[in-house]
């Protein structure tokens, strides 16, 4: 049995959904279909999830929701009409949205989740109806009834272990299951969505639960490329990569797969294949536990912005027992996680995703570090990017860091931070945001030109 996830671009219009149906028909092993909300049909279009966020915001502000609501219903109505479905499905979707808008707004984040999740939920209902209309025996699956149970607030949303057992019964279904991505329910029945892009996670959870032979993730590119195709022209195609490599690359900018989507599949050794709905003949990129990495040391290069650094210096910091713990406790008290901690003997930097910081939080942290740790200097620097070189073969290659730093030097940019994880599967450079693109391009030239495939 195969689990297939179709992303927003794959279900953005009637034409795309017809391609999805053809892909499902072409292989009888494709029994569980996870769908996203309709995404962008063209450059500049708006994803249904973003329309829903606008709708929820309007409702929370107590403003008239009629126009925002009709935009969302309109997207589904035009898809349904083009697919030749009767208006009943559109009435079901309109009624569902009105029901969600009447939900309690006491906790705005839960209200947002209710409204956002309708994107995938209604997409699944519509696609199941379309499959049935063309003679495929298909059924919409409700994640609550199927048992996709997630953690309660204030914990980060994650599937609970029992979900896998609950969902495993889907393996016995004779019909094609159409499952909405992106959300689950807590024990008390509260709906919670995963982070943006989270339908990839749902697909992986289901693939692990039914111990699928393959998790196919259908998107709008033929494969995973060695660098973001929006930045590097015609990048090298990756045929096979390991879970670890994909995890590191999606951590910093490979938007093609959510970085939390690998663990469930990895734990059950389910291989993942990234494929193109618009070109299903293309074999795609296989993500597996091990691969031959003798040819090229670097598999891919990613880059992501939106990082800040908390810089702290104090003479003899290296001798002060408990300094690091006290500093990290201050961050924990502010509910902040960190990415890297490069350090010297008298100073250290804590790299943080900037979206976690507010001016008030920054002031409180700086005050507490000054008052409680009596440092010589503490300040925040924002606007950092991380550029990450990833490859299982890196640890067997000498001189690789020197080649990378030489390439960066050629751009004239300064390296603010270097971090090599002990697994040596990645090498991270902290750079200024304004230098990110030129560094990515130069590193790509250094390690991939003139190669054609990895
Ligand atoms: N290294 C990469 N390889 C392939 N695609 C990438 C890479 N980095 C970024 N992307 C982008 O990821 C996009 C697909 O992911 P996403 O927009 O989430 O699709 P979907 O709508 O299928 O969920 C591609 O259109 C591509 O622009
Ligand atoms: N629709 C949600 C979840 C998702 O996974 O979407 P996509 O498959 O389009 O990345 C989002 O936009 O975040």
Coordinates of C-alpha atoms and ligand atoms in Angstrom, one line a residue:
X1 CA 0.0 0.0 0.0
X2 CA 1.2 3.5 -0.8
X3 CA 0.2 6.7 0.9
X4 CA 0.1 9.7 -1.4
X5 CA 0.1 13.4 -0.3
X6 CA -1.0 16.0 -2.8
X7 CA 0.1 19.5 -1.9
X8 CA -1.7 22.8 -2.4
X9 CA -0.5 23.3 -6.0
X10 CA -1.7 19.7 -6.9
X11 CA -5.3 20.5 -5.8
X12 CA -5.5 24.2 -6.7
X13 CA -7.9 23.8 -9.6
X14 CA -10.2 21.3 -11.3
X15 CA -7.5 20.6 -13.9
X16 CA -5.0 19.7 -11.2
X17 CA -7.5 17.5 -9.3
X18 CA -8.1 15.6 -12.6
X19 CA -4.4 15.0 -12.8
X20 CA -4.5 13.7 -9.2
X21 CA -7.3 11.3 -10.1
X22 CA -5.3 10.0 -13.0
X23 CA -2.3 9.4 -10.8
X24 CA -4.5 7.5 -8.2
X25 CA -6.1 5.4 -11.0
X26 CA -2.7 4.5 -12.5
X27 CA -1.6 2.4 -9.4
X28 CA -4.0 0.4 -7.4
X29 CA -1.6 0.4 -4.4
X30 CA -2.4 4.2 -3.9
X31 CA -5.0 3.6 -1.3
X32 CA -4.6 6.5 1.1
X33 CA -4.7 10.0 -0.3
X34 CA -3.8 13.0 1.9
X35 CA -4.8 16.4 0.5
X36 CA -4.0 20.0 1.2
X37 CA -6.2 23.0 0.8
X38 CA -6.3 24.5 -2.8
X39 CA -3.0 26.4 -3.2
X40 CA -1.7 28.9 -5.8
X41 CA -2.9 28.4 -9.4
X42 CA -0.4 30.9 -10.7
X43 CA 2.3 33.3 -9.5
X44 CA 0.6 36.0 -7.3
X45 CA -2.5 33.8 -6.6
X46 CA -3.6 33.4 -2.9
X47 CA -3.7 30.0 -1.2
X48 CA -7.0 29.1 0.4
X49 CA -5.2 28.8 3.7
X50 CA -4.2 32.4 3.5
X51 CA -7.8 33.4 2.5
X52 CA -8.9 31.5 5.6
X53 CA -6.4 33.3 7.8
X54 CA -7.9 36.6 6.5
X55 CA -11.4 35.4 7.1
X56 CA -10.6 34.4 10.7
X57 CA -8.9 37.7 11.3
X58 CA -11.9 39.6 10.0
X59 CA -14.2 37.5 12.3
X60 CA -12.0 38.1 15.3
X61 CA -12.0 41.8 14.7
X62 CA -15.8 41.7 14.7
X63 CA -16.0 42.9 11.1
X64 CA -18.3 41.8 8.3
X65 CA -17.0 38.5 7.0
X66 CA -19.3 38.3 3.9
X67 CA -16.7 39.2 1.3
X68 CA -13.8 37.1 2.8
X69 CA -16.2 34.2 3.2
X70 CA -17.5 34.4 -0.4
X71 CA -13.9 34.3 -1.7
X72 CA -13.2 31.0 0.0
X73 CA -16.5 29.4 -1.0
X74 CA -16.0 30.8 -4.5
X75 CA -12.7 28.9 -4.9
X76 CA -14.4 25.6 -4.1
X77 CA -17.5 26.4 -6.1
X78 CA -15.5 27.0 -9.3
X79 CA -13.6 23.8 -8.8
X80 CA -16.8 21.8 -8.1
X81 CA -18.5 23.3 -11.2
X82 CA -15.6 22.6 -13.5
X83 CA -15.4 19.0 -12.2
X84 CA -19.1 18.6 -13.0
X85 CA -20.1 18.1 -9.3
X86 CA -23.6 19.2 -8.3
X87 CA -24.1 22.1 -6.0
X88 CA -24.7 19.9 -2.9
X89 CA -21.0 19.8 -2.1
X90 CA -20.7 23.6 -2.2
X91 CA -23.7 23.9 0.2
X92 CA -21.9 21.4 2.5
X93 CA -18.7 23.6 2.4
X94 CA -20.6 26.9 2.9
X95 CA -22.5 25.4 5.9
X96 CA -19.2 24.0 7.4
X97 CA -17.6 27.5 7.2
X98 CA -20.5 29.2 8.8
X99 CA -20.5 26.6 11.6
X100 CA -16.7 27.2 12.2
X101 CA -17.1 31.0 12.2
X102 CA -19.7 30.6 15.0
X103 CA -17.0 28.8 17.2
X104 CA -15.8 30.3 20.5
X105 CA -13.3 33.1 19.9
X106 CA -12.2 33.0 23.6
X107 CA -8.8 31.5 22.6
X108 CA -7.9 33.2 19.2
X109 CA -5.3 30.6 18.3
X110 CA -7.9 27.8 18.6
X111 CA -10.4 29.8 16.6
X112 CA -7.7 30.3 13.9
X113 CA -7.0 26.5 13.8
X114 CA -10.8 25.8 13.4
X115 CA -11.0 28.1 10.4
X116 CA -7.6 27.2 8.8
X117 CA -8.3 23.4 9.0
X118 CA -11.5 23.8 6.9
X119 CA -9.2 24.3 3.9
X120 CA -8.0 20.7 3.9
X121 CA -11.2 19.3 5.4
X122 CA -13.4 20.7 2.6
X123 CA -10.8 19.8 0.0
X124 CA -10.9 16.2 1.1
X125 CA -14.7 16.1 1.0
X126 CA -14.7 17.7 -2.5
X127 CA -12.0 15.3 -3.9
X128 CA -13.7 12.2 -2.4
X129 CA -17.0 13.3 -4.1
X130 CA -15.1 13.8 -7.4
X131 CA -13.4 10.4 -7.2
X132 CA -16.8 8.8 -6.5
X133 CA -18.3 10.7 -9.4
X134 CA -15.8 9.2 -11.8
X135 CA -16.2 5.7 -10.6
X136 CA -13.4 5.4 -8.1
X137 CA -14.6 3.9 -4.8
X138 CA -13.4 6.6 -2.4
X139 CA -14.4 7.8 1.1
X140 CA -13.7 11.0 3.0
X141 CA -12.0 10.2 6.3
X142 CA -12.7 12.3 9.4
X143 CA -9.4 12.6 11.3
X144 CA -11.3 12.7 14.7
X145 CA -13.1 9.4 13.9
X146 CA -9.9 7.9 12.5
X147 CA -8.1 8.8 15.7
X148 CA -5.4 11.3 14.7
X149 CA -4.8 12.5 18.3
X150 CA -2.5 15.4 19.0
X151 CA -1.0 17.1 22.1
X152 CA -3.0 19.6 24.1
X153 CA -2.1 23.3 24.5
X154 CA 0.3 24.8 25.6
X155 CA 2.4 22.0 24.1
X156 CA 3.6 22.2 20.5
X157 CA 1.2 20.3 18.3
X158 CA 2.4 16.8 17.6
X159 CA 0.7 13.5 17.0
X160 CA 0.5 11.3 20.2
X161 CA 1.9 7.7 19.9
X162 CA -1.6 6.2 20.1
X163 CA -2.5 7.8 16.8
X164 CA -0.4 5.3 14.9
X165 CA -2.3 2.4 16.3
X166 CA -5.7 4.1 15.7
X167 CA -4.8 5.0 12.1
X168 CA -3.4 1.6 11.3
X169 CA -6.9 0.3 10.7
X170 CA -7.0 2.3 7.5
X171 CA -4.8 -0.3 6.0
X172 CA -7.8 -2.6 6.1
X173 CA -10.1 -0.3 4.1
X174 CA -11.1 -1.7 0.7
X175 CA -11.9 1.8 -0.7
X176 CA -9.6 4.7 -1.4
X177 CA -9.4 6.8 1.8
X178 CA -9.2 10.6 1.2
X179 CA -7.8 12.1 4.3
X180 CA -7.4 15.9 5.0
X181 CA -3.9 17.0 5.9
X182 CA -2.8 19.6 8.4
X183 CA -4.8 18.9 11.6
X184 CA -5.8 16.5 14.4
X185 CA -7.7 16.5 17.6
X186 CA -6.7 16.5 21.3
X187 CA -8.2 14.0 23.7
X188 CA -10.9 16.5 24.7
X189 CA -11.9 17.0 21.0
X190 CA -10.2 20.3 20.4
X191 CA -9.0 20.8 16.8
X192 CA -5.3 21.8 16.4
X193 CA -3.4 22.4 13.2
X194 CA 0.2 21.6 12.5
X195 CA 2.6 24.4 11.4
X196 CA 2.2 25.8 7.9
X197 CA 3.0 23.1 5.3
X198 CA 1.9 20.5 7.8
X199 CA -0.1 18.3 5.4
X200 CA 3.3 16.7 4.7
X201 CA 3.4 15.6 8.4
X202 CA -0.1 14.1 8.2
X203 CA 1.0 12.1 5.1
X204 CA 4.1 10.8 7.0
X205 CA 2.1 9.8 10.1
X206 CA -0.4 7.8 8.0
X207 CA 2.4 6.2 6.0
X208 CA 4.1 5.1 9.3
X209 CA 0.7 4.0 10.8
X210 CA -0.2 1.7 7.9
X211 CA 3.5 0.7 7.4
X212 CA 3.2 1.7 3.8
X213 CA 5.6 0.4 1.2
X214 CA 6.1 4.0 0.0
X215 CA 5.1 7.6 1.0
X216 CA 4.7 9.6 -2.2
X217 CA 4.7 13.3 -1.8
X218 CA 3.3 15.0 -4.9
X219 CA 4.2 18.6 -5.5
X220 CA 4.9 20.9 -8.5
X221 CA 8.6 20.1 -9.1
X222 CA 10.1 16.9 -10.7
X223 CA 12.4 16.3 -7.8
X224 CA 14.3 17.8 -4.9
X225 CA 17.1 20.0 -6.4
X226 CA 20.5 20.6 -4.9
X227 CA 19.5 24.2 -4.4
X228 CA 16.3 26.2 -4.4
X229 CA 15.3 26.4 -8.1
X230 CA 13.9 29.9 -7.5
X231 CA 17.5 31.1 -6.7
X232 CA 19.8 28.8 -8.7
X233 CA 19.0 28.3 -12.4
X234 CA 18.6 24.7 -13.4
X235 CA 20.0 23.2 -10.3
X236 CA 21.3 19.6 -10.2
X237 CA 18.6 17.0 -9.6
X238 CA 18.9 14.8 -6.5
X239 CA 17.9 11.2 -7.3
X240 CA 18.5 9.7 -3.9
X241 CA 19.1 11.2 -0.5
X242 CA 19.0 10.1 3.1
X243 CA 16.4 11.1 5.7
X244 CA 19.2 12.9 7.6
X245 CA 20.2 14.9 4.5
X246 CA 16.6 15.9 3.8
X247 CA 16.0 16.8 7.5
X248 CA 19.0 19.1 7.5
X249 CA 18.1 20.7 4.1
X250 CA 14.4 21.2 4.9
X251 CA 15.4 22.8 8.3
X252 CA 16.9 25.7 6.4
X253 CA 14.9 26.6 3.4
X254 CA 14.0 23.5 1.3
X255 CA 10.3 24.3 1.3
X256 CA 9.5 21.2 -0.7
X257 CA 9.0 19.0 2.4
X258 CA 8.2 20.1 6.0
X259 CA 11.1 19.4 8.3
X260 CA 8.9 17.5 10.8
X261 CA 7.6 15.2 8.0
X262 CA 10.4 12.8 8.0
X263 CA 10.5 11.4 11.5
X264 CA 7.3 9.2 11.4
X265 CA 8.3 7.7 8.0
X266 CA 11.9 7.2 9.1
X267 CA 10.9 5.4 12.3
X268 CA 9.0 2.8 10.3
X269 CA 11.6 2.7 7.5
X270 CA 9.0 3.9 5.0
X271 CA 10.8 5.3 2.0
X272 CA 9.7 8.8 0.8
X273 CA 9.4 9.8 -2.8
X274 CA 9.0 13.5 -3.9
X275 CA 7.2 13.6 -7.3
X276 CA 5.5 16.0 -9.7
X277 CA 1.7 15.9 -10.2
X278 CA 2.3 17.8 -13.5
X279 CA 4.9 15.2 -14.7
X280 CA 4.1 11.9 -13.0
X281 CA 6.4 10.0 -15.5
X282 CA 9.4 11.6 -13.8
X283 CA 10.8 9.2 -11.1
X284 CA 11.3 11.9 -8.5
X285 CA 13.6 11.9 -5.6
X286 CA 13.8 8.9 -3.2
X287 CA 14.5 9.6 0.4
X288 CA 15.9 6.5 2.1
X289 CA 17.9 5.4 5.2
X290 CA 21.2 4.9 3.3
X291 CA 22.7 5.7 -0.1
X292 CA 26.0 5.5 -1.9
X293 CA 27.7 8.9 -1.3
X294 CA 31.0 8.2 -3.0
X295 CA 30.5 10.6 -5.9
X296 CA 29.9 14.1 -4.5
X297 CA 30.5 15.1 -0.9
X298 CA 27.8 17.7 -0.8
X299 CA 24.2 16.7 -1.6
X300 CA 22.5 20.1 -1.3
X301 CA 22.8 23.7 -0.1
X302 CA 20.0 25.5 1.6
X303 CA 19.6 29.0 3.0
X304 CA 17.0 30.6 5.2
X305 CA 16.6 34.0 6.8
X306 CA 14.9 35.2 9.9
X307 CA 17.5 34.4 12.6
X308 CA 18.8 36.6 15.4
X309 CA 21.8 36.3 17.7
X310 CA 22.0 36.9 21.4
X311 CA 25.7 37.8 21.9
X312 CA 27.1 37.5 25.4
X313 CA 30.6 38.1 26.6
X314 CA 32.2 37.9 30.0
X315 CA 35.9 37.6 31.0
X316 CA 36.6 34.1 32.3
X317 CA 33.2 32.8 31.2
X318 CA 34.8 29.4 30.5
X319 CA 35.6 29.0 34.3
X320 CA 32.2 29.9 35.5
X321 CA 30.2 26.8 36.4
X322 CA 26.6 26.9 35.4
X323 CA 26.9 30.0 33.2
X324 CA 25.3 28.3 30.1
X325 CA 22.5 26.7 32.1
X326 CA 21.6 30.0 33.7
X327 CA 21.6 31.8 30.3
X328 CA 19.4 29.1 28.7
X329 CA 17.1 29.2 31.7
X330 CA 16.4 32.9 31.0
X331 CA 15.5 31.9 27.4
X332 CA 13.3 29.0 28.6
X333 CA 11.4 31.4 30.9
X334 CA 10.6 33.5 27.8
X335 CA 9.4 30.3 26.0
X336 CA 12.2 30.5 23.4
X337 CA 14.0 27.6 21.8
X338 CA 17.5 28.0 20.2
X339 CA 19.2 26.7 17.1
X340 CA 22.9 26.8 17.6
X341 CA 25.3 28.0 20.4
X342 CA 28.8 28.8 18.9
X343 CA 31.2 29.8 21.7
X344 CA 34.6 31.1 22.5
X345 CA 36.3 31.1 25.9
X346 CA 34.9 34.5 27.0
X347 CA 31.9 34.8 24.8
X348 CA 29.0 32.9 23.2
X349 CA 26.2 33.5 20.8
X350 CA 22.8 31.9 20.9
X351 CA 21.2 31.7 17.5
X352 CA 17.4 32.0 17.7
X353 CA 14.6 32.1 15.1
X354 CA 13.6 35.8 15.1
X355 CA 9.8 35.1 15.0
X356 CA 10.1 34.1 18.7
X357 CA 11.3 37.5 19.8
X358 CA 9.5 40.7 20.6
X359 CA 11.1 44.0 21.6
X360 CA 9.7 43.5 25.1
X361 CA 11.1 39.9 25.4
X362 CA 14.5 41.2 24.1
X363 CA 14.6 43.9 26.7
X364 CA 13.7 41.5 29.5
X365 CA 16.3 39.1 28.4
X366 CA 19.1 41.7 28.2
X367 CA 18.1 43.1 31.6
X368 CA 18.2 39.7 33.3
X369 CA 21.5 38.6 31.6
X370 CA 23.0 41.9 32.9
X371 CA 21.6 41.7 36.4
X372 CA 21.8 37.9 37.0
X373 CA 25.0 36.9 35.1
X374 CA 26.9 40.2 35.5
X375 CA 28.3 40.1 31.9
X376 CA 30.6 42.5 30.1
X377 CA 28.4 42.8 27.1
X378 CA 25.0 41.5 26.0
X379 CA 23.0 42.5 22.9
X380 CA 20.8 41.1 20.2
X381 CA 21.8 41.3 16.5
X382 CA 19.0 40.6 14.0
X383 CA 18.8 39.9 10.3
X384 CA 20.9 36.8 10.1
X385 CA 20.6 34.0 7.5
X386 CA 21.9 30.5 7.8
X387 CA 23.4 28.9 4.8
X388 CA 23.8 25.1 5.2
X389 CA 25.9 22.6 3.2
X390 CA 24.6 19.1 3.6
X391 CA 26.0 15.7 2.6
X392 CA 26.6 12.3 4.1
X393 CA 29.9 12.2 2.2
X394 CA 31.2 15.4 3.9
X395 CA 32.8 13.7 6.8
X396 CA 35.0 11.6 4.5
X397 CA 36.2 14.6 2.5
X398 CA 39.2 16.6 3.6
X399 CA 39.5 20.3 2.8
X400 CA 35.7 20.8 2.3
X401 CA 35.4 23.6 4.9
X402 CA 38.3 25.4 3.3
X403 CA 36.7 25.2 -0.1
X404 CA 33.4 26.5 1.3
X405 CA 35.1 29.4 3.2
X406 CA 37.2 30.3 0.1
X407 CA 34.0 30.4 -2.0
X408 CA 32.3 32.7 0.5
X409 CA 35.4 34.9 0.6
X410 CA 35.1 35.3 -3.1
X411 CA 31.7 37.0 -2.7
X412 CA 33.3 39.6 -0.3
X413 CA 30.9 38.6 2.4
X414 CA 31.9 38.0 6.0
X415 CA 31.1 34.8 7.9
X416 CA 29.5 35.7 11.2
X417 CA 29.3 32.1 12.6
X418 CA 30.4 28.6 11.6
X419 CA 28.9 25.4 13.1
X420 CA 29.7 21.9 12.2
X421 CA 27.3 19.4 13.9
X422 CA 29.1 16.4 15.4
X423 CA 27.4 14.1 12.9
X424 CA 29.3 16.0 10.2
X425 CA 26.3 15.7 7.9
X426 CA 26.0 19.5 7.8
X427 CA 28.1 22.6 7.9
X428 CA 26.3 25.8 8.9
X429 CA 27.4 29.4 8.1
X430 CA 25.7 32.3 9.8
X431 CA 25.8 35.3 7.4
X432 CA 24.1 38.7 7.0
X433 CA 20.8 38.4 5.3
X434 CA 21.9 40.7 2.5
X435 CA 24.7 38.3 1.6
X436 CA 22.6 35.1 1.6
X437 CA 21.8 34.8 -2.1
X438 CA 25.2 35.5 -3.5
X439 CA 26.8 33.1 -1.0
X440 CA 24.3 30.4 -1.9
X441 CA 25.1 30.9 -5.6
X442 CA 28.8 30.9 -5.1
X443 CA 28.7 27.7 -2.9
X444 CA 26.6 26.1 -5.6
X445 CA 29.1 26.9 -8.3
X446 CA 31.9 25.6 -6.1
X447 CA 30.4 22.2 -5.3
X448 CA 28.0 21.4 -8.2
X449 CA 29.1 23.0 -11.5
X450 CA 29.5 21.2 -13.9
X451 CA 27.8 18.2 -12.3
X452 CA 24.4 17.1 -13.6
X453 CA 22.9 14.7 -11.1
X454 CA 23.7 13.6 -7.5
Ligands
LIG1 N1 15.7 22.4 -3.2 C1 14.5 22.4 -3.7 N2 14.1 21.5 -4.6 C2 12.8 21.5 -5.0 N3 11.9 22.5 -4.7 C3 12.3 23.4 -3.9 C4 13.6 23.5 -3.3 N4 13.7 24.5 -2.5 C5 12.5 25.2 -2.5 N5 11.6 24.5 -3.4 C6 10.3 24.9 -3.7 O1 9.3 24.1 -3.1 C7 8.1 24.2 -3.8 C8 7.2 23.0 -3.5 O2 6.8 23.0 -2.2 P1 5.4 23.6 -1.7 O3 5.2 25.0 -2.3 O4 5.2 23.4 -0.3 O5 4.4 22.6 -2.6 P2 3.0 22.0 -2.3 O6 2.0 23.0 -2.8 O7 3.0 20.8 -3.2 O8 2.9 21.6 -0.9 C9 8.6 24.2 -5.3 O9 7.7 24.8 -6.1 C10 9.9 24.9 -5.2 O10 9.9 26.3 -5.6
LIG2 N1 -2.6 24.4 3.6 C1 -1.6 24.4 4.6 C2 -1.0 23.1 4.9 C3 -0.1 22.5 3.8 O1 0.6 21.6 3.9 O2 -0.2 23.1 2.6 P1 0.8 22.8 1.3 O3 0.7 21.4 0.9 O4 0.2 23.7 0.2 O5 2.2 23.2 1.6 C4 -0.6 25.6 4.4 O6 -0.8 26.3 3.4 O7 0.3 25.7 5.2

